[in-house]
mmCIF file of C-alpha atoms in Angstrom:
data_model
loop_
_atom_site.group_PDB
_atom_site.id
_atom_site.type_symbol
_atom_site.label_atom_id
_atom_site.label_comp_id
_atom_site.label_asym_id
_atom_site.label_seq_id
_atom_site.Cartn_x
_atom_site.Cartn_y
_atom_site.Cartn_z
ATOM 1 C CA UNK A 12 84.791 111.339 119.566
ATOM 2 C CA UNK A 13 86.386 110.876 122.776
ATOM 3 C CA UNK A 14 89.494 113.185 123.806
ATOM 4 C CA UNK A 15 92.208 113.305 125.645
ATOM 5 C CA UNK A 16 94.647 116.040 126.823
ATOM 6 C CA UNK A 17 97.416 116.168 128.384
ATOM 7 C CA UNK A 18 99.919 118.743 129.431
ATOM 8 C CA UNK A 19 102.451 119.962 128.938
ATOM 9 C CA UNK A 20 103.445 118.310 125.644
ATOM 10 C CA UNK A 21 106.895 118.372 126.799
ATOM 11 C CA UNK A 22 108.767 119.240 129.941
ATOM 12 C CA UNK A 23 112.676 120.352 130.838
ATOM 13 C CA UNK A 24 113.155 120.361 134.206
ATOM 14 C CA UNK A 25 116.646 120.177 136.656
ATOM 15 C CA UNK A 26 117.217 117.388 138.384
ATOM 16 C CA UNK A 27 115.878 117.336 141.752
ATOM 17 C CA UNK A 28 113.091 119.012 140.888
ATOM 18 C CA UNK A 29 109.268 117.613 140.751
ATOM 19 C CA UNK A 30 107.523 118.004 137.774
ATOM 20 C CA UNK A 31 103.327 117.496 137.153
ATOM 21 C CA UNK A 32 101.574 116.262 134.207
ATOM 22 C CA UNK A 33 98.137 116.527 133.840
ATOM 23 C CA UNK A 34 95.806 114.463 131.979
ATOM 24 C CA UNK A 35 91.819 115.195 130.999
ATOM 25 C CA UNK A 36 89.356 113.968 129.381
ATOM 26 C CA UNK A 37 87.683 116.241 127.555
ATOM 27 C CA UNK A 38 84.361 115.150 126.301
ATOM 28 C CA UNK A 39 83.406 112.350 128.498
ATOM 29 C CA UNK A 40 83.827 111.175 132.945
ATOM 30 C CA UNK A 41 86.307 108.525 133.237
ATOM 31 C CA UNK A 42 86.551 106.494 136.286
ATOM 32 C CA UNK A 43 89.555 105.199 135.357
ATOM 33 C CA UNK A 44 93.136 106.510 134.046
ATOM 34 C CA UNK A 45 96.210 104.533 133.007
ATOM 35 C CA UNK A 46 99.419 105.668 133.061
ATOM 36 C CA UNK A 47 102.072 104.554 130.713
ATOM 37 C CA UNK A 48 105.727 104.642 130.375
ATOM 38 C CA UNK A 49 107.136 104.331 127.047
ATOM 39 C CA UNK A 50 110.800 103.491 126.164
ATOM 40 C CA UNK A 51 113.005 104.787 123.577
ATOM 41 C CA UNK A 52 112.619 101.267 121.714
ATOM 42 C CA UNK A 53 108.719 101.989 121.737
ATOM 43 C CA UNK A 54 107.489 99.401 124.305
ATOM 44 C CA UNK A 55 105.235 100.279 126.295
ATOM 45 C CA UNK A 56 105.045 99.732 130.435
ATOM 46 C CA UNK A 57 101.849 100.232 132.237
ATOM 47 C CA UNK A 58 103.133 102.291 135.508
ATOM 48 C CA UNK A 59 99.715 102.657 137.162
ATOM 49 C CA UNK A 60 95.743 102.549 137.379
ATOM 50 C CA UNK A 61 94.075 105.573 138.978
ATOM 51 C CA UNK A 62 90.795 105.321 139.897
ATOM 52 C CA UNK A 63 88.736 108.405 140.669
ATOM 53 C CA UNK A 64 88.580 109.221 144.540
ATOM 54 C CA UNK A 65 91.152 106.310 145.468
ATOM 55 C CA UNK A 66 94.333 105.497 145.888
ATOM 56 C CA UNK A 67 96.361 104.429 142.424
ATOM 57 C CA UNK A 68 96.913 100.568 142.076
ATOM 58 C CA UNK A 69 100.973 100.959 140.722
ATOM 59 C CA UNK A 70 102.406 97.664 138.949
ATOM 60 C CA UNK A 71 105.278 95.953 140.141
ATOM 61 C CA UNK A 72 108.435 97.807 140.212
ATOM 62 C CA UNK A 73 107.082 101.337 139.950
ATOM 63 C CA UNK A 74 108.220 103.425 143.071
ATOM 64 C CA UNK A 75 104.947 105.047 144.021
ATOM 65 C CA UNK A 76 106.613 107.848 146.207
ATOM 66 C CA UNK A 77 108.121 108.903 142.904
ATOM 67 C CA UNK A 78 105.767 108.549 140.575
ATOM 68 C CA UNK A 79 102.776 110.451 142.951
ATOM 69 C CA UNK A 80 98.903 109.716 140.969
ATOM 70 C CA UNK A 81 96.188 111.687 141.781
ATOM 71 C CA UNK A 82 92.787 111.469 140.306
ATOM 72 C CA UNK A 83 90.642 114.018 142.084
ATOM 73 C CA UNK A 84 87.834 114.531 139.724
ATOM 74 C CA UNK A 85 86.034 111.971 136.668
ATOM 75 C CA UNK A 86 87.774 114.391 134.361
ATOM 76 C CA UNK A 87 91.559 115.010 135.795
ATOM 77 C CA UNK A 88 94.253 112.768 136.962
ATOM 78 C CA UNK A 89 97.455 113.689 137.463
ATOM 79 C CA UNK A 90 101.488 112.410 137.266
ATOM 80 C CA UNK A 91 103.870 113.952 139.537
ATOM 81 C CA UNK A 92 107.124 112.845 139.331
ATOM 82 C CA UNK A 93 109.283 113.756 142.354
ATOM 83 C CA UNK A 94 112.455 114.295 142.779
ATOM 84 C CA UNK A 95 113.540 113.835 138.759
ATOM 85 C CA UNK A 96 116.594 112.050 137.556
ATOM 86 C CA UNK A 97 117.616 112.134 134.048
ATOM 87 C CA UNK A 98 116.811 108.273 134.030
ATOM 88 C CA UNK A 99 113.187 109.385 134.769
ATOM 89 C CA UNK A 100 113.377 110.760 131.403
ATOM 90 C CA UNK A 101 110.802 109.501 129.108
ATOM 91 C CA UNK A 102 107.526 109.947 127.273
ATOM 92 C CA UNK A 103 104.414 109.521 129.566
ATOM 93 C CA UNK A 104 100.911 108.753 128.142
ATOM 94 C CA UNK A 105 97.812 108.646 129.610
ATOM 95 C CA UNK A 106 94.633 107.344 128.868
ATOM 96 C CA UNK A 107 91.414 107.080 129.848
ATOM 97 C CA UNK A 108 88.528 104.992 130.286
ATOM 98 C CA UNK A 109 84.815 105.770 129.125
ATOM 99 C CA UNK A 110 82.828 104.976 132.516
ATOM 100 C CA UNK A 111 80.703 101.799 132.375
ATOM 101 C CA UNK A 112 83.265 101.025 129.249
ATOM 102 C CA UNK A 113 84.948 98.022 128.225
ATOM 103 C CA UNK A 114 88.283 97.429 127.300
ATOM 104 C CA UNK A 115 87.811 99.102 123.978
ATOM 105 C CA UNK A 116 86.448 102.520 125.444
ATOM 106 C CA UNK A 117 89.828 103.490 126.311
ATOM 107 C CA UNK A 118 91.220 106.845 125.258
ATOM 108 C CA UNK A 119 94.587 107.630 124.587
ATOM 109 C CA UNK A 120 96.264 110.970 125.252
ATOM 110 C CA UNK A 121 98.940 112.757 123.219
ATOM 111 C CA UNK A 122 102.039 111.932 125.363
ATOM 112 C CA UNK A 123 104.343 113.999 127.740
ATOM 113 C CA UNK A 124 108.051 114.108 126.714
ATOM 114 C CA UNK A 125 109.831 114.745 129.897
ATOM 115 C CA UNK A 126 113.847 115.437 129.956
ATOM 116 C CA UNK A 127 115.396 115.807 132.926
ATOM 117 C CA UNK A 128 118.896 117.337 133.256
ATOM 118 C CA UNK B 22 100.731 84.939 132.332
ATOM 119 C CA UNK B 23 99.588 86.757 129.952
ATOM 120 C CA UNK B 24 101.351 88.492 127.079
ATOM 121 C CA UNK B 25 101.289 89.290 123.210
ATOM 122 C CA UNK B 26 104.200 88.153 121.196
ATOM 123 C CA UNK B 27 104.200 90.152 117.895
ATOM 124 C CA UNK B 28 106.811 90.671 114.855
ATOM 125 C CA UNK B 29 109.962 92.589 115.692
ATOM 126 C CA UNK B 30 111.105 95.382 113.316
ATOM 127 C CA UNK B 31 111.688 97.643 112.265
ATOM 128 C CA UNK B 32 109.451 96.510 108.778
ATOM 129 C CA UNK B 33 110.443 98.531 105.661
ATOM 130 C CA UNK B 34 108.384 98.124 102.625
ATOM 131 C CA UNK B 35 108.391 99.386 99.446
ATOM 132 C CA UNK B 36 104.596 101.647 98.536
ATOM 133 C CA UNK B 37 101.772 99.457 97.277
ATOM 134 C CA UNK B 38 103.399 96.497 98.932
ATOM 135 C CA UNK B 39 101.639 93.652 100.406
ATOM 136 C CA UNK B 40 101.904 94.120 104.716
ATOM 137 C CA UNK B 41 101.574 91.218 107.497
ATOM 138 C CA UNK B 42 102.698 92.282 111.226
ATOM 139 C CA UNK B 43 101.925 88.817 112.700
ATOM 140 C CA UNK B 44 100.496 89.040 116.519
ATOM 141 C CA UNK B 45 100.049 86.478 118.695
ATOM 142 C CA UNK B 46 98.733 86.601 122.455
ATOM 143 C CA UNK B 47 98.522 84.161 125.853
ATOM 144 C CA UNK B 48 95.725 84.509 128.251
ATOM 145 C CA UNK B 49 93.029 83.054 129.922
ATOM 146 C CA UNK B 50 89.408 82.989 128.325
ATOM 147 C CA UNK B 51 88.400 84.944 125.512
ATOM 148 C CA UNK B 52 89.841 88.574 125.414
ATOM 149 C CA UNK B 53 89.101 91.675 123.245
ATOM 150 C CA UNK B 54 92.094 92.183 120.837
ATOM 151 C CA UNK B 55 93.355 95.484 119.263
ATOM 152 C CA UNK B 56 95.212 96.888 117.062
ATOM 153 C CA UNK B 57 96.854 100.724 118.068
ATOM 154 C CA UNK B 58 98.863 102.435 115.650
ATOM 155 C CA UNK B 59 101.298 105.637 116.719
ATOM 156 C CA UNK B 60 101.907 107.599 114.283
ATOM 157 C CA UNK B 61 105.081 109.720 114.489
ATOM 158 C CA UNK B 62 105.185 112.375 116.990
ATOM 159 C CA UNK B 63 101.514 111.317 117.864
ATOM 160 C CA UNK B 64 99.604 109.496 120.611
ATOM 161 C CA UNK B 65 98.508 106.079 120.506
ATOM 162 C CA UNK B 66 95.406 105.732 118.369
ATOM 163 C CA UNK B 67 92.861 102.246 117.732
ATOM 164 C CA UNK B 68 92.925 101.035 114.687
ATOM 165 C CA UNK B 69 91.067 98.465 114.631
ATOM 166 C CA UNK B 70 89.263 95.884 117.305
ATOM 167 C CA UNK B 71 87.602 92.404 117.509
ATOM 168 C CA UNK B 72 86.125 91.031 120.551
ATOM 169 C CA UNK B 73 85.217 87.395 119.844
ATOM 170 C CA UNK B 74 86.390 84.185 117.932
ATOM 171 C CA UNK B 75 86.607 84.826 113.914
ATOM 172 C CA UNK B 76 85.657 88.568 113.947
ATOM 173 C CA UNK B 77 87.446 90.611 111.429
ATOM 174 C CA UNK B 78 88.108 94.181 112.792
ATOM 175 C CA UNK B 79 89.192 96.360 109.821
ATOM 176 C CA UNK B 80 89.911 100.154 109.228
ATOM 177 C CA UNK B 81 91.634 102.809 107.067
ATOM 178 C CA UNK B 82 92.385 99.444 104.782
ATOM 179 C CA UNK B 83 93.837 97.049 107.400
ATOM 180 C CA UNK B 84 92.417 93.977 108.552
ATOM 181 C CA UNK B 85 92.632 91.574 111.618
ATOM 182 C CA UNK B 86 90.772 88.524 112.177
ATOM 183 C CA UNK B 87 90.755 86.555 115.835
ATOM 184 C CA UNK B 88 91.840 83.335 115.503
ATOM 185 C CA UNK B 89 91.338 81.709 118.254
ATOM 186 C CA UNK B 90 92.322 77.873 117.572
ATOM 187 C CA UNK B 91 95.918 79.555 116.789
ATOM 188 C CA UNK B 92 95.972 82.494 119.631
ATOM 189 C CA UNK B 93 96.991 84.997 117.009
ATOM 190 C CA UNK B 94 95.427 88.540 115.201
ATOM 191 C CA UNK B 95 97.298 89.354 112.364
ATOM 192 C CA UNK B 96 97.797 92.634 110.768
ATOM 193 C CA UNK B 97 97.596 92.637 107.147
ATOM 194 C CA UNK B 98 97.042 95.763 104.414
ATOM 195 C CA UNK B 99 96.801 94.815 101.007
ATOM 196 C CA UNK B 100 99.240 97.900 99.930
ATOM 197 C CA UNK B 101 100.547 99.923 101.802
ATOM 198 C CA UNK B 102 101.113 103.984 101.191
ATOM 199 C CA UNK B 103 103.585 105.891 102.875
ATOM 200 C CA UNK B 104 101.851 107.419 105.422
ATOM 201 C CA UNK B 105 101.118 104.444 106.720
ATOM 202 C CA UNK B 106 104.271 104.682 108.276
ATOM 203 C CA UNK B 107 104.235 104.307 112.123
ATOM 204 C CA UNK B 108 104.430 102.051 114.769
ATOM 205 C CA UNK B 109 102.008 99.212 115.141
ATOM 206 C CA UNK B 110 100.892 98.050 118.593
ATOM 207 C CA UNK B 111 99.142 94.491 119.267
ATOM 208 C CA UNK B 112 97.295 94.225 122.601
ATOM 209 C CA UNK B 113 94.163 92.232 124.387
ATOM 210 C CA UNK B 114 92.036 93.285 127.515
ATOM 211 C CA UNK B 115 92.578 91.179 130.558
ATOM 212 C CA UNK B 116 89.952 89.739 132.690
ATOM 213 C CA UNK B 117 90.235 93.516 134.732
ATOM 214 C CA UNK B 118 89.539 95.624 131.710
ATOM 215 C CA UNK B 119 93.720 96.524 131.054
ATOM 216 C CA UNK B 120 95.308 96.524 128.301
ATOM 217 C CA UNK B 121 98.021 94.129 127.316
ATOM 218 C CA UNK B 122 100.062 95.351 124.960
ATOM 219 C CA UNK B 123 102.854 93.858 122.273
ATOM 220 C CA UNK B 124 106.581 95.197 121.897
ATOM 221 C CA UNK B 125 105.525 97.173 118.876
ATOM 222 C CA UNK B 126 105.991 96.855 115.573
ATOM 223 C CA UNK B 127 108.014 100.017 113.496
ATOM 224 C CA UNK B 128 106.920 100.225 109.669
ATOM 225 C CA UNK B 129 108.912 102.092 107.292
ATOM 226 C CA UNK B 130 107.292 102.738 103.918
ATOM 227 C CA UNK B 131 109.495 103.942 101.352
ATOM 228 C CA UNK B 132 108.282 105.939 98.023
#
């Protein structure tokens, strides 16, 4: 079936710092990745849609000089977030959708726990 | 706008016990709806899907059927075991392909 990595599993970093998380899929091109914020009550807040060679379409609210998107290839999108704050602590997932999918072709990555302190 | 409305928990059942997580969704036209479970420590996974009007998407024992006259895609499991423990996620595809997603639902299954 169709994977999804991402890494790291889990991040520490300082505040002030930048961190990157990286997100592939494995067995399959995707043309498009999500990016997803989830809270510590579970709900989860779609930050982003990255789009291979373009710029990231960012929902409402997301500060996209903080949360930088970059999806260079059909396999590998990335999350840096700039200039952490321990309020940017949180667990990102990614996922990823099958090209020429629908809605139901989208692949789900393990989840990156950041901390920031 | 569009948006699912499903059960708050957290659920807590006892094993073998009956389960309903009741889901119900606003949008426009006719949208894919999902089920995604997390398990704990774990990434989101699909459980089950069903794109049009009275489909009946079912998996690993659950079932959902899409109801459209009532906007709503119940989860149900005739009995539950304790590893079904996790937390249950309602959601439909928008008119652009993205996902719509519930709060969540948190199911605790006790021996």
């Amino acid at each position: 079936g169709a994977v999804v990595s991402q890494h790291p599993s889990w991040v520490i970093c300082k505040s002030g710092t930048s961190v990157k998380i990286e997100c592939r899929s494995l067995d399959f091109q995707a043309t498009t990745m999500f990016w997803y914020r989830q809270f510590p009550k579970q709900s989860l807040m779609l930050m982003a849609t990255s789009n291979e060679g373009s710029k990231a379409t960012y929902e409402q609210g997301v500060e996209k000089d903080k949360f930088l998107i970059n999806h260079a290839s059909l396999t590998l999108s990335t999350l840096t977030v700039t200039s952490a704050h321990p309020e940017d602590s949180s667990f990102y997932i990614c996922s990823a959708r099958v090209r020429g999918g629908t809605a139901y072709e989208q692949y789900f990555g393990p989840g990156t726990r950041l901390t920031v302190t | 706008g569009n948006s699912v409305t499903q059960m708050e928990g957290p659920v807590t059942l006892s094993e073998e016990a009956f389960l309903t997580i009741n889901c119900t969704y606003t949008a426009t036209g006719y949208p894919s709806l999902f089920w995604y479970v997390q398990y704990p420590g774990e990434g989101l996974q699909l459980l089950l899907k069903a794109t049009k009007a009275d489909d009946k998407g079912s998996n690993k024992g659950f079932e959902a059927t899409y109801r459209k006259e009532t906007t709503s895609f119940h989860l149900e499991k005739g009995s539950v075991q304790v590893s079904d423990s996790a937390v249950y996620f309602c959601a439909f595809s928008d008119s652009n392909y993205q996902l719509i997603w519930g709060a969540g639902t948190k199911l605790i299954i006790k021996p």
